N, CA, C and O atoms as a DFTB+ gen file, in Angstrom:
352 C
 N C O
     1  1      18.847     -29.870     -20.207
     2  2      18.822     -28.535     -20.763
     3  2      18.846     -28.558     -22.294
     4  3      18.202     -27.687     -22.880
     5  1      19.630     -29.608     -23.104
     6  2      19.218     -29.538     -24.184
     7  2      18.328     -29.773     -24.988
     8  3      18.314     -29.493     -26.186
     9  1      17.255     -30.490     -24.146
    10  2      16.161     -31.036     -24.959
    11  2      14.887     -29.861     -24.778
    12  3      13.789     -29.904     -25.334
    13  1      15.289     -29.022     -24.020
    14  2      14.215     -27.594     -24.134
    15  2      14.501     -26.771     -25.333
    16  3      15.658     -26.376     -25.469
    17  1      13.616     -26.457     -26.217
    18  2      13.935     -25.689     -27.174
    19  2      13.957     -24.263     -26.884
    20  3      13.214     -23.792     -26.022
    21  1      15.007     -23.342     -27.753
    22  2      15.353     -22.224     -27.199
    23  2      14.225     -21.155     -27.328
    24  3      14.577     -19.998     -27.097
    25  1      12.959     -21.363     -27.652
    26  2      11.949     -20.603     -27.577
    27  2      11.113     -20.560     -26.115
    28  3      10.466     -19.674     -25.555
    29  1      11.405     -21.788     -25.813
    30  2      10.831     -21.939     -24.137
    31  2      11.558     -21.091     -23.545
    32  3      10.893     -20.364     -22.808
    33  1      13.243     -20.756     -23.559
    34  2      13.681     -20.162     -22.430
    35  2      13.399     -18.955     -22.977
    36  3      13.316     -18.152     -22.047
    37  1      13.163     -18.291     -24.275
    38  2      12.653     -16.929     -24.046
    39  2      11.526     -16.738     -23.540
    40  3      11.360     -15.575     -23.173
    41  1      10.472     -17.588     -23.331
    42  2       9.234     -17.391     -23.252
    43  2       9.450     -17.375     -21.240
    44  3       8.986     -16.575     -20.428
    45  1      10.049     -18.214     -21.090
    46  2      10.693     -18.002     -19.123
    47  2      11.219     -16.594     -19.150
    48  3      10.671     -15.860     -18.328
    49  1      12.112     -16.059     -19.864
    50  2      12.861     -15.024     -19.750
    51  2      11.709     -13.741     -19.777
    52  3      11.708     -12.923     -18.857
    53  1      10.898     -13.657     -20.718
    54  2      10.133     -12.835     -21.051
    55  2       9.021     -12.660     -19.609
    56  3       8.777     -11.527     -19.194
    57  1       8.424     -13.863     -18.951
    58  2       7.486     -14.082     -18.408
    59  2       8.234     -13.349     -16.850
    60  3       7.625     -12.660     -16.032
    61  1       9.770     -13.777     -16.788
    62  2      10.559     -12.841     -15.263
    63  2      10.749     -11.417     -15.962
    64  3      10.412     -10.556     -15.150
    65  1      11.040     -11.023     -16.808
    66  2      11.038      -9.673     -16.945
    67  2       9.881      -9.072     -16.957
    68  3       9.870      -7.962     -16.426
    69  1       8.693      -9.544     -17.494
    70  2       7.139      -8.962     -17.525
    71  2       6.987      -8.393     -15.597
    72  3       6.421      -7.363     -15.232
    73  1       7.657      -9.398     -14.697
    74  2       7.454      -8.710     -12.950
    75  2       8.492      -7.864     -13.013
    76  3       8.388      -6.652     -13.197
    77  1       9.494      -8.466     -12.864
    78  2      10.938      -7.840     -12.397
    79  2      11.050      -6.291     -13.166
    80  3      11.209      -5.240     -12.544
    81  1      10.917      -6.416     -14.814
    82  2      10.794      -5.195     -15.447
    83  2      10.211      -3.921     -14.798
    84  3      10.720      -3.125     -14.008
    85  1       9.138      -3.962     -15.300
    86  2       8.440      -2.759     -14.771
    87  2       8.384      -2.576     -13.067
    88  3       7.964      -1.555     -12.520
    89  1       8.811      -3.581     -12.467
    90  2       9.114      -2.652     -11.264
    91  2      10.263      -2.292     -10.850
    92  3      10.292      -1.717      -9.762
    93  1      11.225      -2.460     -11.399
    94  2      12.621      -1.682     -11.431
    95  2      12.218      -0.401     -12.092
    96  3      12.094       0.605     -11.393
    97  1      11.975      -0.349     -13.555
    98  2      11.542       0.818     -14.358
    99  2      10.551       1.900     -13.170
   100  3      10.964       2.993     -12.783
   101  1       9.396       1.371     -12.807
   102  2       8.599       1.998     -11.611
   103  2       9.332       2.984     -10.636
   104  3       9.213       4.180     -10.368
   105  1      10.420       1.603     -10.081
   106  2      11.558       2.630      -8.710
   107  2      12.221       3.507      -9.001
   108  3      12.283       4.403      -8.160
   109  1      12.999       3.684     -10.251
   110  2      13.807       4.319     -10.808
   111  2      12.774       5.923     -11.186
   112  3      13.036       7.115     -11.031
   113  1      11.805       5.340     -11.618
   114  2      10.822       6.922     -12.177
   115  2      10.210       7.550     -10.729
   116  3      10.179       8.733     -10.389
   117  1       9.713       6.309      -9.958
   118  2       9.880       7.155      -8.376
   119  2      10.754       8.364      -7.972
   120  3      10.673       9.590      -7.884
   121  1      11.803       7.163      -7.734
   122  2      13.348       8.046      -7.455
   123  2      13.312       9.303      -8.396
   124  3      13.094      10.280      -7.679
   125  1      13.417       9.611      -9.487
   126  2      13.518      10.463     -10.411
   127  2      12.731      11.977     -10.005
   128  3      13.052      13.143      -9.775
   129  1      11.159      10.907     -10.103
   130  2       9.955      11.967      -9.832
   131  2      10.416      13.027      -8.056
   132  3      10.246      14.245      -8.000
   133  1      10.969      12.201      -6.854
   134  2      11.324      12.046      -5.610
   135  2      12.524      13.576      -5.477
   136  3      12.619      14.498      -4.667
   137  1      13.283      13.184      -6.754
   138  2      14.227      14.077      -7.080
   139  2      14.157      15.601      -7.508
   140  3      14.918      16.522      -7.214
   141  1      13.363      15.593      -8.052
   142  2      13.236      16.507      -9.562
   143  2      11.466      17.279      -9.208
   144  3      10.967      18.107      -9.971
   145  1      10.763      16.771      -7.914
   146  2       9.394      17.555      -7.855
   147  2       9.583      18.721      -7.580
   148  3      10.746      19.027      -7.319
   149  1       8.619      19.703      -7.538
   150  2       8.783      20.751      -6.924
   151  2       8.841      21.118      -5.127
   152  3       7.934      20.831      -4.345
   153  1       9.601      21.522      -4.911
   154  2       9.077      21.605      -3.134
   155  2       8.185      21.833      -2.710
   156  3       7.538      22.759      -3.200
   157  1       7.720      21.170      -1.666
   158  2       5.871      22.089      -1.278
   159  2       5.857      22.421      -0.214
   160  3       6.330      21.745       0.700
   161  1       5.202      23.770      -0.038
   162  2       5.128      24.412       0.758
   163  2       4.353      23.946       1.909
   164  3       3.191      23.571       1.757
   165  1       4.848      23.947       2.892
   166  2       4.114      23.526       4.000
   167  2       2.776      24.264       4.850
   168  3       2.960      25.299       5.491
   169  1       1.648      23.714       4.783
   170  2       0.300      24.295       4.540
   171  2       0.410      24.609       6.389
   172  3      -0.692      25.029       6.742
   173  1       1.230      24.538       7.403
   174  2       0.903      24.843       8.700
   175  2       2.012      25.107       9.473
   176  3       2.909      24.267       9.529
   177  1       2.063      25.809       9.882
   178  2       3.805      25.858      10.843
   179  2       3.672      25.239      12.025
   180  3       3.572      25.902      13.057
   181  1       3.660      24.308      12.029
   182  2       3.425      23.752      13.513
   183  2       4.809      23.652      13.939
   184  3       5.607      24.346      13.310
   185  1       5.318      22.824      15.017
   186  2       6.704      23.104      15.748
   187  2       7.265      21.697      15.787
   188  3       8.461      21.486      15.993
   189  1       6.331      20.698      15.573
   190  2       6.554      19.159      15.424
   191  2       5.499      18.858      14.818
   192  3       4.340      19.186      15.072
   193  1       6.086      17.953      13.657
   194  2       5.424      16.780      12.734
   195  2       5.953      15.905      12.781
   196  3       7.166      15.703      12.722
   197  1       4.383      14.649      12.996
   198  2       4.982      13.524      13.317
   199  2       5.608      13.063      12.082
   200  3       5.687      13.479      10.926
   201  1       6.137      11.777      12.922
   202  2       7.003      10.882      12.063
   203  2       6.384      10.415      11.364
   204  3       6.804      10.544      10.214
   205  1       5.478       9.860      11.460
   206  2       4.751       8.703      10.611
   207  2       3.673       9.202       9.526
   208  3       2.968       8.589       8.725
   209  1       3.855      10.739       9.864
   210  2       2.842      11.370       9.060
   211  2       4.289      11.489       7.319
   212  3       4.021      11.448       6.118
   213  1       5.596      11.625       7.978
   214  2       6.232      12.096       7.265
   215  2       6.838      10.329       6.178
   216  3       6.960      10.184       4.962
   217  1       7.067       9.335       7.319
   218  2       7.477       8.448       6.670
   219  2       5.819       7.499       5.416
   220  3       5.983       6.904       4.351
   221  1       4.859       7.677       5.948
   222  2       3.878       7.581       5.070
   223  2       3.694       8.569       3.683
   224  3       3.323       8.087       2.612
   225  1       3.978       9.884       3.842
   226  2       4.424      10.873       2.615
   227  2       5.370       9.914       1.586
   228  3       5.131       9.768       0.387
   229  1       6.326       9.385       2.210
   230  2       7.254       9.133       0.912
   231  2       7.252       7.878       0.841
   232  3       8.004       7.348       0.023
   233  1       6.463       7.130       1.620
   234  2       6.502       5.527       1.188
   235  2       5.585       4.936      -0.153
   236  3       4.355       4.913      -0.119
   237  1       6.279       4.527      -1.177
   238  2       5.281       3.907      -2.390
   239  2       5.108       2.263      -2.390
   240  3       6.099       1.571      -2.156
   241  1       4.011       1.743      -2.620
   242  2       3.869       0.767      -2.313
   243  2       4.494      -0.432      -3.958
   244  3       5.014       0.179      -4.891
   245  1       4.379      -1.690      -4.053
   246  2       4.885      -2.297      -4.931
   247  2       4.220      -2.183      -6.052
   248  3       4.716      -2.435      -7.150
   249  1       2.502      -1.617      -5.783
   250  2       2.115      -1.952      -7.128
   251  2       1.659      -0.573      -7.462
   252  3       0.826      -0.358      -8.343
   253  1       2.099       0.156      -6.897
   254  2       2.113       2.206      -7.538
   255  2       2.769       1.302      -8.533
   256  3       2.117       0.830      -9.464
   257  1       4.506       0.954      -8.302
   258  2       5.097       1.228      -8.741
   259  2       5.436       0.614      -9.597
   260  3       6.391       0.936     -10.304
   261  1       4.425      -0.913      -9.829
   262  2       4.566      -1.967     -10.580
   263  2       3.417      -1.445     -11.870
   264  3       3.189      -1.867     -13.004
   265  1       2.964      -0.530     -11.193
   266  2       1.662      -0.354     -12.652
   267  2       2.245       0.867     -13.444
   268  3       2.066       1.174     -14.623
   269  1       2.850       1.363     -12.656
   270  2       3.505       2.936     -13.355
   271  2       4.789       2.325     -14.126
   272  3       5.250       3.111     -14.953
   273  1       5.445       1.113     -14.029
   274  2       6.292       0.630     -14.965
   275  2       5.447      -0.185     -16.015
   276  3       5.412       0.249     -17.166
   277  1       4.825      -1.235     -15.723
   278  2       4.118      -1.204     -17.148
   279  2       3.381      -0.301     -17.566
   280  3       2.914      -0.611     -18.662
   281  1       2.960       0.952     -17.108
   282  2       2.222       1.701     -18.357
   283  2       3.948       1.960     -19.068
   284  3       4.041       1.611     -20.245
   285  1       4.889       2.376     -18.594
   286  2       5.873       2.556     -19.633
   287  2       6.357       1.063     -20.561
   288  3       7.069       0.913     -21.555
   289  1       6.035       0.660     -20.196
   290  2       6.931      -0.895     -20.423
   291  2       5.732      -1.360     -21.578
   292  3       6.043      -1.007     -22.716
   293  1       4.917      -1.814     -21.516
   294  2       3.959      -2.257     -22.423
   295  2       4.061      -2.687     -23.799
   296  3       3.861      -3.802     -24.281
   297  1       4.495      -1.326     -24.482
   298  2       4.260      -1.120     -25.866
   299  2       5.765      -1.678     -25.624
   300  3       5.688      -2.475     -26.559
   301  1       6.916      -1.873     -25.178
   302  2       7.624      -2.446     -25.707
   303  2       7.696      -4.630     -25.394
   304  3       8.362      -5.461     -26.011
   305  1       6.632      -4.844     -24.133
   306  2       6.223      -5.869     -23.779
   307  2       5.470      -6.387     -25.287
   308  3       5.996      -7.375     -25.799
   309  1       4.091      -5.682     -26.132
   310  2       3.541      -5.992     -26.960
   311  2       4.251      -6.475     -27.911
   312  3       3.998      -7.496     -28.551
   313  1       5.703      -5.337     -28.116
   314  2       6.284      -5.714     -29.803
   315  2       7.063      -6.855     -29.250
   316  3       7.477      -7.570     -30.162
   317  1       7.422      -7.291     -27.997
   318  2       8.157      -8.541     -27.929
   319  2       7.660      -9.891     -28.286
   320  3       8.233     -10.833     -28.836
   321  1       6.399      -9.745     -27.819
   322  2       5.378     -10.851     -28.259
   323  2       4.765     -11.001     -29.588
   324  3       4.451     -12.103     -30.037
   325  1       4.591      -9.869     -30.231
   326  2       3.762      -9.911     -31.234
   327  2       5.176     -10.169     -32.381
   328  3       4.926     -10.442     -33.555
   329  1       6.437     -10.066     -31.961
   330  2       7.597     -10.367     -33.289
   331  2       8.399     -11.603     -32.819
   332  3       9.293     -12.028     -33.550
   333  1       8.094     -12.275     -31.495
   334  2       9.305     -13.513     -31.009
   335  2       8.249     -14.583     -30.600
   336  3       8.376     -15.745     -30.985
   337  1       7.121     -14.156     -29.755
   338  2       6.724     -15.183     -28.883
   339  2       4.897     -15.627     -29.060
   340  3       4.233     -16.275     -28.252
   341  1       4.301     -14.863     -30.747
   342  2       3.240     -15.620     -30.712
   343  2       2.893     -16.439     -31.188
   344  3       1.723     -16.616     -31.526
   345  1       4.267     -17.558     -31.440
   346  2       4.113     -18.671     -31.984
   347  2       4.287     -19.597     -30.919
   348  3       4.673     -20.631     -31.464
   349  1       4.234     -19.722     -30.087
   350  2       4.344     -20.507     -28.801
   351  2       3.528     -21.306     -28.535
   352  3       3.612     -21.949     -27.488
């Protein structure tokens, strides 16, 4: 461990937060959005709706939610690289 210089382990550190990041950030703005939408009105009165019609409504997949965190994440991904890690 000491013979790695401490720019490598930011450049590891940087490279697990670039996944891990933005899809935490992603779940969290899910959740948020999940919270905080407006209610919608239900376009049919039927007497039963299926299940799967309902559990497909709210299921988001990994990379909704992995792309909707880096569009937030980015510009702070860029200034990490462009002030620590483009000397690598």
């Amino acid at each position: 461990m000491d013979r790695v210089a401490p720019e490598t382990w930011y450049a590891v550190g940087f490279f697990f937060s670039l996944i891990l990041g933005p899809f935490f950030i992603g779940l969290c703005l899910m959740k948020l959005y999940r919270f905080y939408r407006p209610k919608d009105v239900p376009e049919s009165d039927e007497n039963s709706v299926s299940v799967v019609s309902q559990i497909s409504a709210q299921r988001d997949g990994f990379f909704k939610m992995y792309l909707l965190g880096l569009a937030v994440c980015s510009p702070g991904f860029y200034y990490i690289y462009m002030r620590f890690l483009v000397h690598i």
